[in-house]
Short mmCIF file of C-alpha atoms and ligand atoms in Angstrom, two decimals:
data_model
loop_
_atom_site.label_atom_id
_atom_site.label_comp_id
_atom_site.label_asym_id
_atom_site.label_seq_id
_atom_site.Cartn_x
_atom_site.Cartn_y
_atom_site.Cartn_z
CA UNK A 23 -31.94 -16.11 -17.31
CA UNK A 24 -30.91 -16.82 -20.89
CA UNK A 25 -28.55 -13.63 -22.38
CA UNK A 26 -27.56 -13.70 -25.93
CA UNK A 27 -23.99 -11.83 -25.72
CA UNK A 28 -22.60 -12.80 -22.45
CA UNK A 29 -22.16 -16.69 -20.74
CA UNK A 30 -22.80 -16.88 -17.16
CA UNK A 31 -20.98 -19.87 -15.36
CA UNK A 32 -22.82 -20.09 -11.70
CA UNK A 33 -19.99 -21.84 -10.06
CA UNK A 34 -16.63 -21.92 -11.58
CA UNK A 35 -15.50 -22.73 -8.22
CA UNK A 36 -16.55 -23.01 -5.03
CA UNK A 37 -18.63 -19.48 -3.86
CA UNK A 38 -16.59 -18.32 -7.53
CA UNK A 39 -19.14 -17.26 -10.62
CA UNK A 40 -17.85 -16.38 -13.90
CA UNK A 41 -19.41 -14.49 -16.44
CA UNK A 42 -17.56 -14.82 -20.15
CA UNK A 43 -18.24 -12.05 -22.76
CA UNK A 44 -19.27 -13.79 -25.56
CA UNK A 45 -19.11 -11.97 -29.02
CA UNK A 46 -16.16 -13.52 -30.30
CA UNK A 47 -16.34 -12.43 -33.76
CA UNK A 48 -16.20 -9.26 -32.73
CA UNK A 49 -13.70 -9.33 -30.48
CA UNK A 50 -16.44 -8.89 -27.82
CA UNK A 51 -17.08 -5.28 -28.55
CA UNK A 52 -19.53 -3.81 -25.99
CA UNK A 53 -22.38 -3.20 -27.53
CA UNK A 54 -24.97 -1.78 -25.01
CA UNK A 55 -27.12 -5.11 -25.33
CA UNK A 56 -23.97 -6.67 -24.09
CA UNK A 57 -23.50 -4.27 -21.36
CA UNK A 58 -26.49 -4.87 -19.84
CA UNK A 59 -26.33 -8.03 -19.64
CA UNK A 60 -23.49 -7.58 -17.85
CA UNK A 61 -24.88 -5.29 -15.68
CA UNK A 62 -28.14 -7.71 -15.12
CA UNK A 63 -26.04 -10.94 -14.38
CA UNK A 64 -23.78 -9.35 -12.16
CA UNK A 65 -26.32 -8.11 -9.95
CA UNK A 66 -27.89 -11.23 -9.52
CA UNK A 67 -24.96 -12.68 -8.99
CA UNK A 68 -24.19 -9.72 -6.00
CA UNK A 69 -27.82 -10.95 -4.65
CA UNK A 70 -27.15 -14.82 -4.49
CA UNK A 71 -25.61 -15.60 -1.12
CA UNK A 72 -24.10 -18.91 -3.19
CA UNK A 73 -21.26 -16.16 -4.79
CA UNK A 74 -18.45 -14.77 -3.09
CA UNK A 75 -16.42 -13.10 -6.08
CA UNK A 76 -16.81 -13.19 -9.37
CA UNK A 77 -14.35 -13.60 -12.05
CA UNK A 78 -14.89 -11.66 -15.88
CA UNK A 79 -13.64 -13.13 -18.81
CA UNK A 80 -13.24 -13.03 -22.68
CA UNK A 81 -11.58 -15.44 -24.75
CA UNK A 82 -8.19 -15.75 -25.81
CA UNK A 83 -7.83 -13.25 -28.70
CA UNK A 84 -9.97 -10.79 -27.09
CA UNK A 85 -11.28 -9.64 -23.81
CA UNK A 86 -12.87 -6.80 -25.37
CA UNK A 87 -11.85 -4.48 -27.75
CA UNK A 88 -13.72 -1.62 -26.50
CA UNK A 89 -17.47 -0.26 -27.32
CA UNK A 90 -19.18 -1.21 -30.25
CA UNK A 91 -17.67 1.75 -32.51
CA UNK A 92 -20.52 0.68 -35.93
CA UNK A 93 -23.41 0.89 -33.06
CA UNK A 94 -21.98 4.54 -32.50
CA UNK A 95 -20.69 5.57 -35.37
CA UNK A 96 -23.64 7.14 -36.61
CA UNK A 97 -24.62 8.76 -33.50
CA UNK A 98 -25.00 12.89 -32.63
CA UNK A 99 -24.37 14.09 -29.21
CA UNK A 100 -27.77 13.94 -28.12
CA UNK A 101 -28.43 10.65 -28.98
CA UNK A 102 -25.38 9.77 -26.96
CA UNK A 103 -26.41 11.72 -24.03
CA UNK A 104 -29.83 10.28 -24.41
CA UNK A 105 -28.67 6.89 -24.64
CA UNK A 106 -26.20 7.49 -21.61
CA UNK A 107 -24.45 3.85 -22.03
CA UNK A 108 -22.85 5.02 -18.80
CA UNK A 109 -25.10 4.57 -15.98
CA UNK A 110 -24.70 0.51 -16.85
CA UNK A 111 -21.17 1.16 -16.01
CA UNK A 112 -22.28 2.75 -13.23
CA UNK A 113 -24.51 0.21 -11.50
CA UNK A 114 -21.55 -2.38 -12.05
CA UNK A 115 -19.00 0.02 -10.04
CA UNK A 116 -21.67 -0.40 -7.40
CA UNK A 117 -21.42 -4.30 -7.54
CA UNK A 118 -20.66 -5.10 -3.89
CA UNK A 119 -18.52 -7.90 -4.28
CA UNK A 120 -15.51 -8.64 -5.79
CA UNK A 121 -14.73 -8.71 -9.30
CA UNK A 122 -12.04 -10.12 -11.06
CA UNK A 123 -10.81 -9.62 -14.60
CA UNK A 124 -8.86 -12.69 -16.57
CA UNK A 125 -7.73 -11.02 -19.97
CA UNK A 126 -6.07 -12.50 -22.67
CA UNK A 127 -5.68 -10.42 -26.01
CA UNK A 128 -7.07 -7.27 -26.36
CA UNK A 129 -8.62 -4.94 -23.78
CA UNK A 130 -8.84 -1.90 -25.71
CA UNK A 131 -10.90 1.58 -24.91
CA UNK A 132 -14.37 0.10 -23.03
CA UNK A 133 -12.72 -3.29 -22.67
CA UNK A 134 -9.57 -1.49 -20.89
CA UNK A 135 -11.96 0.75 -19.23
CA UNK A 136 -14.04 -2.13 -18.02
CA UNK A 137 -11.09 -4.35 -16.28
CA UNK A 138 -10.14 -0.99 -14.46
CA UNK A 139 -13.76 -1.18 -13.35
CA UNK A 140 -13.24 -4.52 -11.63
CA UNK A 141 -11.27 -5.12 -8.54
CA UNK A 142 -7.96 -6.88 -9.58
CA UNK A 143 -7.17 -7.79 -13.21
CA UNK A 144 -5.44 -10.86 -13.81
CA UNK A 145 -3.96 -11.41 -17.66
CA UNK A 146 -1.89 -13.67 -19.92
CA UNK A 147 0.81 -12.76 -21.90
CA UNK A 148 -0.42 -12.18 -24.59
CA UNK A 149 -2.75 -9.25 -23.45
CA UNK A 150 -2.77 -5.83 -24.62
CA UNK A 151 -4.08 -2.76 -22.90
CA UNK A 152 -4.80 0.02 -24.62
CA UNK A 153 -7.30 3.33 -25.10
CA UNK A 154 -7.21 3.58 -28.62
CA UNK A 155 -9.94 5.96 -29.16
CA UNK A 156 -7.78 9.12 -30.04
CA UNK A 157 -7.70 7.12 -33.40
CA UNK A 158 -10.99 7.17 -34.19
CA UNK A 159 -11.84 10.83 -33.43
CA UNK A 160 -12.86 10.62 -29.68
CA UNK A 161 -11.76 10.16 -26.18
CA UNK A 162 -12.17 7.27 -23.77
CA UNK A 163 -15.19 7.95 -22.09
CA UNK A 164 -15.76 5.50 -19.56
CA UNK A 165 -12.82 5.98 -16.74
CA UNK A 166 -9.83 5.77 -19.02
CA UNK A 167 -8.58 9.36 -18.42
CA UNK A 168 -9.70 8.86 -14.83
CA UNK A 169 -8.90 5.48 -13.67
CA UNK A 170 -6.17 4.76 -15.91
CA UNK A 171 -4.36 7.65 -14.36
CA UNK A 172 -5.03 6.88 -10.84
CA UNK A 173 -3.60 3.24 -11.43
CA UNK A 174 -0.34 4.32 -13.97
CA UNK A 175 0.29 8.43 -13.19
CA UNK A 176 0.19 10.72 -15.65
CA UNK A 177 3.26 10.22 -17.96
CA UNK A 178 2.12 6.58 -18.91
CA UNK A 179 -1.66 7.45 -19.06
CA UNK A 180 -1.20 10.85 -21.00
CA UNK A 181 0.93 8.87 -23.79
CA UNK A 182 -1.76 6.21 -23.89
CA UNK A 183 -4.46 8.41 -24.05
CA UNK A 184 -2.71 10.26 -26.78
CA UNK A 185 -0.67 8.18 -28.67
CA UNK A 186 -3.36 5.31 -28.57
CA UNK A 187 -0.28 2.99 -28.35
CA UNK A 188 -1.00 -0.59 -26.60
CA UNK A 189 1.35 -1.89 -24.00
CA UNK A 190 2.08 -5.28 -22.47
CA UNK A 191 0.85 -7.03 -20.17
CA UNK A 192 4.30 -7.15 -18.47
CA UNK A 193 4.19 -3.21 -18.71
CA UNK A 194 1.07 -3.16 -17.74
CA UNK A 195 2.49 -4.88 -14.29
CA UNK A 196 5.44 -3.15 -14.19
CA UNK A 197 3.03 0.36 -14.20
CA UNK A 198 0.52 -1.02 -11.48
CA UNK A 199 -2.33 -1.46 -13.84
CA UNK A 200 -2.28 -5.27 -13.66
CA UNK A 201 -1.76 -7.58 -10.91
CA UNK A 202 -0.35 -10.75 -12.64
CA UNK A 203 0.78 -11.86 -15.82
CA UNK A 204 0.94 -15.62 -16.18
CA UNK A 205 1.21 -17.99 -19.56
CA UNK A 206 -1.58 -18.03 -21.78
CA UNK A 207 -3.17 -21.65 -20.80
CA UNK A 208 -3.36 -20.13 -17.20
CA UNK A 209 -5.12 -16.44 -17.26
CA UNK A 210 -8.65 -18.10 -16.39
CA UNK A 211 -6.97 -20.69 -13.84
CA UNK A 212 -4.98 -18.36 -12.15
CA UNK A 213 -7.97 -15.61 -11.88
CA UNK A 214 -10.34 -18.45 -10.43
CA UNK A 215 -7.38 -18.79 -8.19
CA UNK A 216 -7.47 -15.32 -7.20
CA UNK A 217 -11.28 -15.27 -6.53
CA UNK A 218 -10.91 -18.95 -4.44
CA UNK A 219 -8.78 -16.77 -2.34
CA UNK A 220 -11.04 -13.95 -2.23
CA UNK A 221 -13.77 -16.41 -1.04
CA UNK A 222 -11.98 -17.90 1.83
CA UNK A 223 -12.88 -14.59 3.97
CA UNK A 224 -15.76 -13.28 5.11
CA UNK A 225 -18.17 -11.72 2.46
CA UNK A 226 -18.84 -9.05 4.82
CA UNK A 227 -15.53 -8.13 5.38
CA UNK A 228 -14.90 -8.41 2.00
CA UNK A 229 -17.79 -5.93 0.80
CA UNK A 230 -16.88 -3.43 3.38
CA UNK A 231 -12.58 -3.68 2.74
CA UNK A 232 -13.78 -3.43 -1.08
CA UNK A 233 -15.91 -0.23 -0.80
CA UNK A 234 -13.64 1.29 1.36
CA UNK A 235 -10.82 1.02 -1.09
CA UNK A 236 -12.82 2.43 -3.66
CA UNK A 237 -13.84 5.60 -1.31
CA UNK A 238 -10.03 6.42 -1.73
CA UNK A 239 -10.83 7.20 -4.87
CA UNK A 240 -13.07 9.75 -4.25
CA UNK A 241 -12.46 11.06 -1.37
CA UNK A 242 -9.49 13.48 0.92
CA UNK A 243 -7.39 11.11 3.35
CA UNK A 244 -9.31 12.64 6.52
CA UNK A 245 -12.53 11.66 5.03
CA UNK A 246 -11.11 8.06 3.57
CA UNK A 247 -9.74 7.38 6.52
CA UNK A 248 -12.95 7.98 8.50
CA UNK A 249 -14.80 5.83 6.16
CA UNK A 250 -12.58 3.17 6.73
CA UNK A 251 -12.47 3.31 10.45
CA UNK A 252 -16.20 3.07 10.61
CA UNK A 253 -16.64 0.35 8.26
CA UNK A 254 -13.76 -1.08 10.56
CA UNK A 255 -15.61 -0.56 13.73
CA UNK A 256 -18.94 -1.99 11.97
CA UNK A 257 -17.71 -5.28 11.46
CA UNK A 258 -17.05 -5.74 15.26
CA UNK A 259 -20.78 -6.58 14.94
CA UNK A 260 -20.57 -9.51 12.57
CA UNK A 261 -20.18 -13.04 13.95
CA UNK A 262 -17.01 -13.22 11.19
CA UNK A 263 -15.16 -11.05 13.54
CA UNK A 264 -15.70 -13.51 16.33
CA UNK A 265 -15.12 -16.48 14.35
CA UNK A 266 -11.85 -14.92 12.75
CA UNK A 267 -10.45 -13.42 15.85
CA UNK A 268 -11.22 -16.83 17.93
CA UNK A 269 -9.86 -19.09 15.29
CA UNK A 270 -6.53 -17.28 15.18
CA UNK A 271 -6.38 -17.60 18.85
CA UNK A 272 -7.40 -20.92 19.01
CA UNK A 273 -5.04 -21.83 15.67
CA UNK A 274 -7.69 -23.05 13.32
CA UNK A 275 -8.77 -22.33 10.26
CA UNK A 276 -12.36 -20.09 10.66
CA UNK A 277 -15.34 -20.85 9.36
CA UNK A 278 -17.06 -17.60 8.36
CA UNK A 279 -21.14 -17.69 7.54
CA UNK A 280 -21.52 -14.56 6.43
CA UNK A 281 -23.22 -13.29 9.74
N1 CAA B 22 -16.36 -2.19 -32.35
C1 CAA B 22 -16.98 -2.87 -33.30
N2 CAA B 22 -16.42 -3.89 -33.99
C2 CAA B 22 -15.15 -4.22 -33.67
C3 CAA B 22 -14.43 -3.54 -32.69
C4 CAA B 22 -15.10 -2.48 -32.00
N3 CAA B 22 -14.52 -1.80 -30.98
N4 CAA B 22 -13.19 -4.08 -32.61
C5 CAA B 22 -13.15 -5.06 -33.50
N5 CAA B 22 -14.33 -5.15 -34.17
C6 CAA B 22 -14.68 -6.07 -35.23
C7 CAA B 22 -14.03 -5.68 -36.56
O1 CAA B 22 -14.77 -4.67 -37.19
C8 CAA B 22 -14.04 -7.00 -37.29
O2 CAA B 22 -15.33 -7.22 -37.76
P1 CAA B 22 -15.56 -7.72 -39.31
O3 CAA B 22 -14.92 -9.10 -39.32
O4 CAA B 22 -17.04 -7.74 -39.47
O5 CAA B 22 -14.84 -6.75 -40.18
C9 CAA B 22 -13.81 -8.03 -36.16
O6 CAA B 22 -14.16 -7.37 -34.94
C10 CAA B 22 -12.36 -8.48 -36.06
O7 CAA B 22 -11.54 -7.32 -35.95
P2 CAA B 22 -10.31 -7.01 -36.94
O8 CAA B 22 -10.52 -7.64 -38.25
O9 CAA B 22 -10.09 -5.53 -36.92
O10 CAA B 22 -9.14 -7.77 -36.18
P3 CAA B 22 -7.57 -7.40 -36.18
O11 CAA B 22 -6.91 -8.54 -35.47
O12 CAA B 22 -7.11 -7.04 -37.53
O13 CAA B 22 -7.46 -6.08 -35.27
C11 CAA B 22 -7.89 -4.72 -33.34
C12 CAA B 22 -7.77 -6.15 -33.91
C13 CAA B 22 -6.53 -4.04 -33.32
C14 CAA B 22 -8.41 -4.87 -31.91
C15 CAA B 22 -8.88 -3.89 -34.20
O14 CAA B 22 -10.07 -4.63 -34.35
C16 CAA B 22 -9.25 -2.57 -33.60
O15 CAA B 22 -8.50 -1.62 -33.69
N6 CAA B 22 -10.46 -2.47 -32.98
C17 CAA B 22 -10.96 -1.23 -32.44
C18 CAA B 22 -10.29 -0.86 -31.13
C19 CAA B 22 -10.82 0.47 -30.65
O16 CAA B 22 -10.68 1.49 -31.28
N7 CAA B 22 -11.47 0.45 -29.46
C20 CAA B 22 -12.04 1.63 -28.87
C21 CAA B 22 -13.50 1.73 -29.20
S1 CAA B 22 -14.24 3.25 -28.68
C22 CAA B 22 -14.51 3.08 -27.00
O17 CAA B 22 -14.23 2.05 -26.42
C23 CAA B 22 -15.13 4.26 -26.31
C24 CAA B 22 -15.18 4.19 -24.81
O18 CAA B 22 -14.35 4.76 -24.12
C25 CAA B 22 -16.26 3.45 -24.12
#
């Protein structure tokens, strides 16, 4: 499938996809063409058995500097509600496998919002996080009062959220919002990296470690924790358990199939 705002890179590595947000002269702002694009190639991507994680990038001046503020600038509260950009965010929360974001630049309000929505977040330098919207007479609407807490605690997200000051991507690591910060030349490198990693396992194990996370989210510790213990008991079912139990034993690396 041909997309006009986003780049979709089947194999960036072996059982690694990428998929580069591609409005560059607009800092890639997320217009909702753009995010459903998104939406459509990453579900494809969570269908095709070729694709193990999957890696989001911008460029180097931008990942994305949030939504498309002259698409909503003229908007009323119904037509927002009508539009409901949200449920695209939505369906890519639901993406089973992982996601990784490689930001360089800006990741401001919806482009902030959207590397909280993937699974680790990998960035240069250079990058700056930061939900901005207070400025322009709104609130983040798409996680950023919600995840951005979660990840950084109040203090650091209420000044954010408020102040609509940037920070670093060091401080960004240093608050447990980011999970590297490497030079420049190496955000996309080192997020492939990541994903290679990711890959090695077994998908299954993968999907069901990944959604269990999440459910800690949204959930009490008594009913996290059962979640987690039956997706831990399920994947005594899979032939990856076998493989990965007997190749420890046996001290080999294991081959898992996705069984
Ligand atoms: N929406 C639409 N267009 C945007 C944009 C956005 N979010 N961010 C940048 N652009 C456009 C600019 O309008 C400009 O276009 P023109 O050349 O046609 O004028 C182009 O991208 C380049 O931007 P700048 O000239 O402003 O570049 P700069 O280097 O001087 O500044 C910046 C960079 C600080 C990121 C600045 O562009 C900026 O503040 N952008 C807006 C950031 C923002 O407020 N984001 C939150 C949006 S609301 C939201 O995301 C809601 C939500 O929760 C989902």
């Amino acid at each position: 499938m041909s997309y006009e705002f986003i780049l979709v890179h089947e194999e960036l590595a072996p059982f690694v996809a990428g998929v580069q947000l591609n409005r560059p002269k607009e800092l890639n702002a997320l217009n909702l063409q753009l995010m459903s694009e998104l939406r459509s190639a990453l579900e494809d991507l969570d269908a095709n058995d070729a694709v193990r994680a999957i890696v989001i990038f911008g460029n180097e001046r931008a990942f994305a500097a949030g939504a498309d503020i002259k698409q909503m600038a003229g908007k009323g509260a119904i037509d927002m509600l009508k539009i409901d950009q949200f449920s695209t965010w939505d369906s890519i929360r639901r993406i089973k496998k992982p996601i990784i974001a490689a930001v360089s630049g800006f990741a401001l309000g919806g482009g902030c919002e959207l590397t909280m929505l993937c699974d680790m977040i990998v960035a240069s330098e250079t990058a700056q996080f930061g939900q901005p919207e207070i400025n322009i007479g709104v609130m983040p609407g798409a996680g950023g009062t919600q995840r951005l807490t979660k990840a950084v605690g109040k203090a650091r997200a209420m000044e954010m959220v408020l102040t609509g000051n940037f920070i670093s991507a060091e401080e960004a690591k240093e608050a447990g919002l980011i999970n590297k910060v490497v030079p420049v030349e190496l955000f996309l490198d080192e997020a492939i990296k990541l994903a290679k990693r990711v890959a090695e396992k077994s998908p299954i194990a993968i999907q069901l470690a990944k959604e269990s996370v999440l459910k800690s989210f949204d959930s009490g510790l008594q009913e996290g924790l059962f979640f987690e213990r039956k997706n831990f008991y399920t994947l005594f079912a899979t032939e990856d358990q076998k493989e990965g139990m007997a190749a420890f034993i046996e001290k080999r690396k294991p081959d898992f199939k996705n069984k």
